[in-house]
Structure formats: C-alpha cells, structure tokens
mmCIF file of C-alpha atoms in Angstrom:
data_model
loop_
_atom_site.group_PDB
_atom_site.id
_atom_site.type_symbol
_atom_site.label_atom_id
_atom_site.label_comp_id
_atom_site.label_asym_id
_atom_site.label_seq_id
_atom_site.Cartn_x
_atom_site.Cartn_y
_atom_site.Cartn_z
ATOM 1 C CA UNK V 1 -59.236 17.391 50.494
ATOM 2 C CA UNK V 2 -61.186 16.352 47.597
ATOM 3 C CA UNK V 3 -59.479 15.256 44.309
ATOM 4 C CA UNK V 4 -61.580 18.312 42.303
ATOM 5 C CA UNK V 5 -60.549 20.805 44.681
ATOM 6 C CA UNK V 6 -56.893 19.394 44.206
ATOM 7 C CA UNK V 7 -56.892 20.345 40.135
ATOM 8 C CA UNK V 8 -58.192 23.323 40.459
ATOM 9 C CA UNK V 9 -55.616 24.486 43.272
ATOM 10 C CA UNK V 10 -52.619 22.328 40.386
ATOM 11 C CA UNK V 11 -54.756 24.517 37.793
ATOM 12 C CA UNK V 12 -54.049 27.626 39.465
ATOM 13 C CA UNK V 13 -50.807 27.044 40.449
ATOM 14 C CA UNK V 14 -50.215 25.975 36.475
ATOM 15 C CA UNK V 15 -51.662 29.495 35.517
ATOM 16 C CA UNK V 16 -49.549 31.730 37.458
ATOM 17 C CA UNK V 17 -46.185 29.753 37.040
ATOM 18 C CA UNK V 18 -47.385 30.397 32.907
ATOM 19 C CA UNK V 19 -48.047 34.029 33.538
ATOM 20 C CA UNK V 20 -45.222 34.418 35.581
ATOM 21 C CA UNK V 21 -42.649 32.971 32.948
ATOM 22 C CA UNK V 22 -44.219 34.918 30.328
ATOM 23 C CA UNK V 23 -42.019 37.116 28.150
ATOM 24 C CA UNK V 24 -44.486 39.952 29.153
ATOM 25 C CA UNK V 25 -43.827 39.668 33.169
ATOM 26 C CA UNK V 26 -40.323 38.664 32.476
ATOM 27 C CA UNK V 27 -38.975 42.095 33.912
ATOM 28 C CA UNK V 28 -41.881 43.330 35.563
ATOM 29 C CA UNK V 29 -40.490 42.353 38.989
ATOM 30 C CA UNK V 30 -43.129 44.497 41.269
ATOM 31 C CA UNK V 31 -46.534 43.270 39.061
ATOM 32 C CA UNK V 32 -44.652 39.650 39.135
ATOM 33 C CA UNK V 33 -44.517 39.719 43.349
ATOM 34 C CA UNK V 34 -47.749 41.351 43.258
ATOM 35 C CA UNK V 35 -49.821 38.332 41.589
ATOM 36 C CA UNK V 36 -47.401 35.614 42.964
ATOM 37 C CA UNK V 37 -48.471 37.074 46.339
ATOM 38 C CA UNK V 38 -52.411 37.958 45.956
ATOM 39 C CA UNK V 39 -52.118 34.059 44.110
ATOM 40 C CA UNK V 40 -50.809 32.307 47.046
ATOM 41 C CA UNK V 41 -52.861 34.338 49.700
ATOM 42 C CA UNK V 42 -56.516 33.211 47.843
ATOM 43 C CA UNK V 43 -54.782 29.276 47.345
ATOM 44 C CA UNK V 44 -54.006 29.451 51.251
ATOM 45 C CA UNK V 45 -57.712 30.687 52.032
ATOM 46 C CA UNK V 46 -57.308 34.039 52.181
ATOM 47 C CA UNK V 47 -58.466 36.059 49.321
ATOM 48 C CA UNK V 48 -61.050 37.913 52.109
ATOM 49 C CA UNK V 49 -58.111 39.349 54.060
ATOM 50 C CA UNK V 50 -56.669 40.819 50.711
ATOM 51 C CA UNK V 51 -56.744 44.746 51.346
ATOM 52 C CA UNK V 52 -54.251 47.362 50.117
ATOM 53 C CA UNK V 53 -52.911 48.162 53.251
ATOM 54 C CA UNK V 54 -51.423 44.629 53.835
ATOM 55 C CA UNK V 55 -50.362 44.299 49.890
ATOM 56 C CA UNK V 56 -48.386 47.361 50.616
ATOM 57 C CA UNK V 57 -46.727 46.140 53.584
ATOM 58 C CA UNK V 58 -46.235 42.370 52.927
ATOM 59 C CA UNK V 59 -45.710 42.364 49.318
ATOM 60 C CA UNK V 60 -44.797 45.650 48.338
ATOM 61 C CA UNK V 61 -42.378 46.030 51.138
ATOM 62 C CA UNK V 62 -44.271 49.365 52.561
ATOM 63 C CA UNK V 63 -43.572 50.484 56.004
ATOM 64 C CA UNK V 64 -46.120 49.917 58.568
ATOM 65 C CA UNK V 65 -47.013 53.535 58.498
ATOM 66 C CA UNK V 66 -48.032 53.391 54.864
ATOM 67 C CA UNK V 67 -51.181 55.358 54.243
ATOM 68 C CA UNK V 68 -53.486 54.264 51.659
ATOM 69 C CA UNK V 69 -54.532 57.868 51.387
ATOM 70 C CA UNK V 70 -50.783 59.375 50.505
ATOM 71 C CA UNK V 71 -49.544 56.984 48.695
ATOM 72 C CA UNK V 72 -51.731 54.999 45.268
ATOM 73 C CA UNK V 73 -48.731 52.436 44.488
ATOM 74 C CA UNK V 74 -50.471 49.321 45.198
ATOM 75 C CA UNK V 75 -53.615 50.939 43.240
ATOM 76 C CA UNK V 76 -51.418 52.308 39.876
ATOM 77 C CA UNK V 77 -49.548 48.433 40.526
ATOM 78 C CA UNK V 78 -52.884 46.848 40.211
ATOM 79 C CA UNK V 79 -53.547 48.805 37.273
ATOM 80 C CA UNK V 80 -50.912 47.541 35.838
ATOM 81 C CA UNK V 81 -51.528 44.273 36.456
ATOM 82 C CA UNK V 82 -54.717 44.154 35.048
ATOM 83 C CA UNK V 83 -53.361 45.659 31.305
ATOM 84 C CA UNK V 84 -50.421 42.978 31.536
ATOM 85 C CA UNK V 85 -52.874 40.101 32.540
ATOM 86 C CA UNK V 86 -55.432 41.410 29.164
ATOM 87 C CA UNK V 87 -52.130 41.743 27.060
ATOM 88 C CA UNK V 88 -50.676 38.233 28.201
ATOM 89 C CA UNK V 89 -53.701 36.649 27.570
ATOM 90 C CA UNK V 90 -54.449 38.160 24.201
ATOM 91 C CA UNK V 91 -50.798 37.309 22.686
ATOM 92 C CA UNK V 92 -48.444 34.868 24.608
ATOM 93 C CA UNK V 93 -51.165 32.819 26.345
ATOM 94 C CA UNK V 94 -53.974 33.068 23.960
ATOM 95 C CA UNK V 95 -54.226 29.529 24.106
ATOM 96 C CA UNK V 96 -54.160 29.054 27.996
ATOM 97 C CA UNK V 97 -56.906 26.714 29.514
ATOM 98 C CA UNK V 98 -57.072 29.056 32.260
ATOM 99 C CA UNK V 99 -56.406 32.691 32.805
ATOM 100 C CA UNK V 100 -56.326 34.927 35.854
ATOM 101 C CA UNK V 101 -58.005 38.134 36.430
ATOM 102 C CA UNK V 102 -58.055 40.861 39.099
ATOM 103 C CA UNK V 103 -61.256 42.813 38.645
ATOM 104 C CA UNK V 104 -61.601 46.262 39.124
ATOM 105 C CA UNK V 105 -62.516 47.044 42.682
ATOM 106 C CA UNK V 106 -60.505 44.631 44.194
ATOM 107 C CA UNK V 107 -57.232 42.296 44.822
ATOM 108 C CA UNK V 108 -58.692 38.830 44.418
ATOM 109 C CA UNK V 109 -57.689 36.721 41.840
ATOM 110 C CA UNK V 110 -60.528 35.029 39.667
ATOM 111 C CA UNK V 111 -59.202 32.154 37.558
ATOM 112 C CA UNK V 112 -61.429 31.498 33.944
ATOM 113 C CA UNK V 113 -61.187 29.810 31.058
ATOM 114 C CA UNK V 114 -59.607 31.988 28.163
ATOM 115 C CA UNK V 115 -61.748 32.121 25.297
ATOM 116 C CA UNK V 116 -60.315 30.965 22.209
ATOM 117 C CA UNK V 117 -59.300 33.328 19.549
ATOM 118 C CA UNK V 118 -62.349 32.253 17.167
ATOM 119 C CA UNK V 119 -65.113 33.097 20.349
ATOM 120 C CA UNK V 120 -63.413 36.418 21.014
ATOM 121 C CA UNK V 121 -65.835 39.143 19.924
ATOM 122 C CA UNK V 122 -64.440 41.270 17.379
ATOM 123 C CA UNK V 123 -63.512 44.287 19.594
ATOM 124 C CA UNK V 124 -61.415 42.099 21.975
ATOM 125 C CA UNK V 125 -57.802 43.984 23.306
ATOM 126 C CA UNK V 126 -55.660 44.308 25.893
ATOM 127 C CA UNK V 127 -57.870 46.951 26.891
ATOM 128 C CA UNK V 128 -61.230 46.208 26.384
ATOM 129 C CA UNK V 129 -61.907 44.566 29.661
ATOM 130 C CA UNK V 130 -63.017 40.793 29.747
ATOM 131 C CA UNK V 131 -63.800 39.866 26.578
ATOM 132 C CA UNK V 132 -60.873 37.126 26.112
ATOM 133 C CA UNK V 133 -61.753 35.142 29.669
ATOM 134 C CA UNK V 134 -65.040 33.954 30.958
ATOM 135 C CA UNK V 135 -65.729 32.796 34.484
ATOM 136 C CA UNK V 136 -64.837 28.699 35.225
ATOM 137 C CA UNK V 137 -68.269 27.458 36.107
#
C-alpha cells in the first residue's frame, strides 16, 4: 500500500469519526449506522456492491425478505443523511478539511474538500445541494 493511499484512507476515517461525534448525529442512531456502514464498505473496496437491498439487511437490520418496492426506509434514511451531512457541514464542521457526501442516486460516499465559508456562493444552505464541498482532485 502506498503512503498517499494511506492518508487518504486516515483522511476518511478522520471525517466520519468528526461527523459521527458531531452534535448534529449525536442522537441520530439509524443515519449514524447508516454512514459508519456505507464508510467502511467503500474503505474495504466495496462501494460497487453498495445497493439498497443489502443496506437494508446488513445495516438497517431488514429481514432477508425486505422488498425494496414495499418498503422506502433505506431511501427516506438516505434522505436524511444527505440534509444532516449539508447541515453538519454548513455549521459544526464548516471548517473541516474534508467532508463526505452521498449524492443523489446512490449510496457511495464521495469525500471533498469543504469550501471555506468566504468561497461559499451566497445562496449556500443545508439545502441547496453542493455548494459548501467540492470534489478532492
């Protein structure tokens, strides 16, 4: 293993133990297990296999027979995710080298740089979408 690819795994690792122990995830138990586990499944390799079927089952404690057709829970928790990561980022962790992000469409963490409050454009909120992170390059 390289010593590059060694930070940015420490980086990661950094940015979810910060979001985790944020006031804002503090007692959002499901949305905590949720990132810890879509986190360690792309640091082990695995972001690809992330689907909502096996969220359900291995981190949401589903039954085998969930249905992703009855039942939107990992889909409304992902939701949720998304506003708490935009909210964290705007107030607790505004000055956090390195955010995460779960874009729309999917369940695999991106990590990016958080913009600082001066770059944000004027229009930035917790619900505006990206506008506080940028991709790491």
């Amino acid at each position: 293993m390289n010593t590059s690819q060694h930070v940015r795994d420490v980086e990661k690792r950094a940015a979810l133990e910060q979001v985790l122990q944020s006031a804002t995830f503090t007692r959002a138990n499901q949305v905590r297990n949720f990132l810890r586990y879509i986190c360690e499944m792309e640091l082990a390799g695995r972001g690809a296999a992330l689907h909502e079927y096996l969220i359900a089952v291995e981190a949401m404690g589903r039954p085998a027979a969930y249905s992703t057709d009855s039942d939107s829970s990992v889909r409304r928790r992902a939701y949720a995710l998304r506003q708490k990561l935009e909210s964290v980022y705007a107030t607790e962790l505004a000055g956090a080298p390195i955010g995460i992000e779960v874009p729309k469409g999917g369940y695999v963490p991106r990590y990016v740089e958080v913009l600082p409050p001066s770059e944000r454009p004027r229009s930035s909120s917790p619900t505006s979408g990206c506008s506080i992170v940028k991709p790491l390059t």
